[in-house]
Amino acid sequence: MYAYDEIDRTLVNERVSEFRDQVKRRLSGELTEDEFKMLRLQNGVYLQLHAYMFRVAIPYGTLATKQLRALAHVARKYDRGYGHFTTRQNIQFNWIKLAELPDALEDLSKVGIHAMQTSGNNMRNVTSDQWAGVAPGEIEDPRIWSELIRQHTTLHPEFSFLPRKFKIAITASDHDRAAIKIHDIGLRLIKNEKGETGFEVLVGGGLGRTPFIAKTIKHFVHGRDILSYIEAILRVYNQYGRRDNIYKARIKILVHELGIEKFSREVEEEWQHIRNSSLQIDDEVIEDIRSRFTYPAYEKLPHMPDELRQAAADPDFEAWRKNSVAPHKVQGYSIVTISLKPIGKPPGDATAEQMDALADLADKYSFGEIRVGHEQNLALPHVAKRDLPALWKALDKLDLATPNVNLITDIIACPGLDYCSLANARSIPIAQELTRRFANHELANLIGRLHINISGCINACGHHHVGHIGILGVEKNGEEVYQITIGGRADESAALGNLIGPGVKFDEVADVVEDIVEAYLALRERPEELFMDTVKRLGVEPFKERVYATR
Amino acid sequence: MPLVNGGKIADDSFVKLAVDTPLPEGGDILVPAERFVGEAEALLKRAGKVGVIWPNNRDIDELVPYLGKVAAIALVFPTFRDGRAYSQARLLRERYNYRGELRATGQVLRDQFVFMLRAGFDSFEVKKQADAEAFMQSAKRYSVFYQPTGDGRITALHRRMQLRHSEGVGT
Ligand code: HEM
Ligand code: SF4
């Protein structure tokens, strides 16, 4: 966990007081809606279909239990008793009153949580691997660097009015859980031949209307130079990024239009001017940040405790354990993923009661720490294996033990027409119907790893482009129509999905997904061949045939 | 439009010239970039200060040869959403060591003052009278800054180091 000090707290308090003043000026009419819009966006406040929506940052997805309780408190006191975890390590509240927002922010600031730059055309919340610091084999805890970059980019005077939003994601593992290739800047922590820590830097990824997979701009940037390198990229983007057309304003378009070689030359030239400036980070600074991340006092525990051996007799427990429990870098411990995808419910929602109860469980079983991942699930990062059976029982009571992580019902979905003013189609009801269709765990397990992603419009908040099966809602003649893609992925081998054919109606989506899955089961060479591998081997055609032959 | 200079509401000694306004005999003038670049020699010879209005999509490098001679540079925020002039300001101050007046013009509102001060602006054509009056109060809104810029304010990272070292001395 990162501990805020007085300096960080002061900044957050100053921000809250500024926003309180801004809201006051808006309510009195001193600020026009146009003037206020930018200011509220910089504080995570959207005007949505029904009400103001409030997005709170969970930097690099790490939460302390008191922070999760504060989020529960906001859900209860200012909203309708629940919150929605998003694909960007944020939580959103859908029903907050503008006049109460400063109070909600103030309540959150007491536990070191803020909503700075969770929307607007600035540097967004820095995201990272939800298993950071506990994943076996990672180079080092990427959150140290995430925090350094979070600080550097918070209220940055030059980059708070960029052409468009800007997102950085960091991973330190071979298996990329942070989806760095679909971010404006993706950072992969690596070591060079001399054993020094640095980054492979990728740039220009993103989804939305024009999706791109990020390209490598530099194979190695030393850790001490990472701030100046990022600053150089941003400065080039701020100057040359398009502002004439909102759809072409993201850095991915600039990189695409200039070409990665020309773009990287521009960045390199800018970087040479600033790399030896005060932006260079000395080891002392890194050590200071490192020292403020504390790690649990792990016990020496057996690899296979008796409790686990005994519980293995219970098939329900085993189904959950196999699905939700991952290896930890310390022997005797596990990482537990908590599915926020119960059958029939909106993906990513958690009630205030669930959040509070989960905080209690994290205190009891996970050294007071919770993680949030981009798949809209949570995780407990340090659970002793002997506690797994007890934890499972407790989670089950909270409806938080659905054994579907990474299976077909672990669906990522944006809010779509139910909440979002930009939506063309519903997302949540599609997700709900699909979870019902594939509720049978045996079947889901037989299918294996398969990610379905759903967005209610071209903005791609549900990451449909990178879903193994992607579902995009569009509008056609006043009707909701859904385009289906297959073969996308957001991990280290990130790829965009391919369209299988014409869009289908709302009522047909679940049938079509069933057809695709049946085709896969018939086509796979052996049970271990995952959906993605079959698609890669055979392409779209056989799936297209199966889906459209009878329609 | 009130002008804030050196933290206070001040009179604007500069008269803004268009591309084709006849040159006044004396007095301080602010000239659009294209006219300035075209007539620099003549403009700089006359009595009175000369400043230039530099658009946010014109390369600042072009202005560099004149930096020792201009009295003011006015950068432009066509909307408050367009932040290009922040980069230009930092380049002028930090890379090219420009020390004259650096003026923010266009959509300049109270909520940008801190960002502008940090980027190196010291003069502001403020849209609203009330915002101009609230200048000092807005400018002091923040006491903590996470990133180094040319305004010389100490960053959080370095303040922590200082605190740590001063604690170290006591123990
Ligand atoms: C409810 C209000 C929301 C609004 C108004 C909104 C708006 C947008 C817009 C306009 C974009 C496209 C930006 C661009 O390409 O330039 C976008 C992208 C995105 N949104 Fe949302 N969004 C909302 C909610 C969400 C939610 C709930 C999630 C997560 C479940 C989310 C996650 C994302 C992500 C990950 C992207 C990035 C796609 C990319 O990389 O281009 N958003 N959003
Ligand atoms: S993808 Fe579209 S519908 Fe879904 S949340 Fe984003 S903007 Fe709204």
Short mmCIF file of C-alpha atoms and ligand atoms in Angstrom, two decimals, chain A residues 414-416 420 422-423 455-457 459-462, ligand 2:
data_model
loop_
_atom_site.label_atom_id
_atom_site.label_comp_id
_atom_site.label_asym_id
_atom_site.label_seq_id
_atom_site.Cartn_x
_atom_site.Cartn_y
_atom_site.Cartn_z
CA CYS A 414 -20.23 -0.48 -20.33
CA PRO A 415 -23.42 1.01 -18.86
CA GLY A 416 -24.94 1.61 -22.30
CA CYS A 420 -25.07 6.75 -20.63
CA LEU A 422 -23.93 8.80 -25.54
CA ALA A 423 -25.25 5.27 -25.91
CA SER A 455 -20.11 -1.51 -25.61
CA GLY A 456 -23.28 0.49 -26.11
CA CYS A 457 -21.68 2.74 -28.70
CA ASN A 459 -16.70 4.93 -27.89
CA ALA A 460 -15.78 1.44 -26.79
CA CYS A 461 -15.91 1.87 -23.03
CA GLY A 462 -16.64 -1.85 -22.81
S1 SF4 C 2 -19.35 2.88 -24.89
FE1 SF4 C 2 -20.77 4.47 -25.40
S2 SF4 C 2 -22.61 3.77 -24.37
FE2 SF4 C 2 -20.98 2.70 -23.42
S3 SF4 C 2 -20.42 3.99 -21.66
FE3 SF4 C 2 -19.09 4.51 -23.37
S4 SF4 C 2 -20.01 6.25 -24.27
FE4 SF4 C 2 -21.59 5.25 -23.05
#
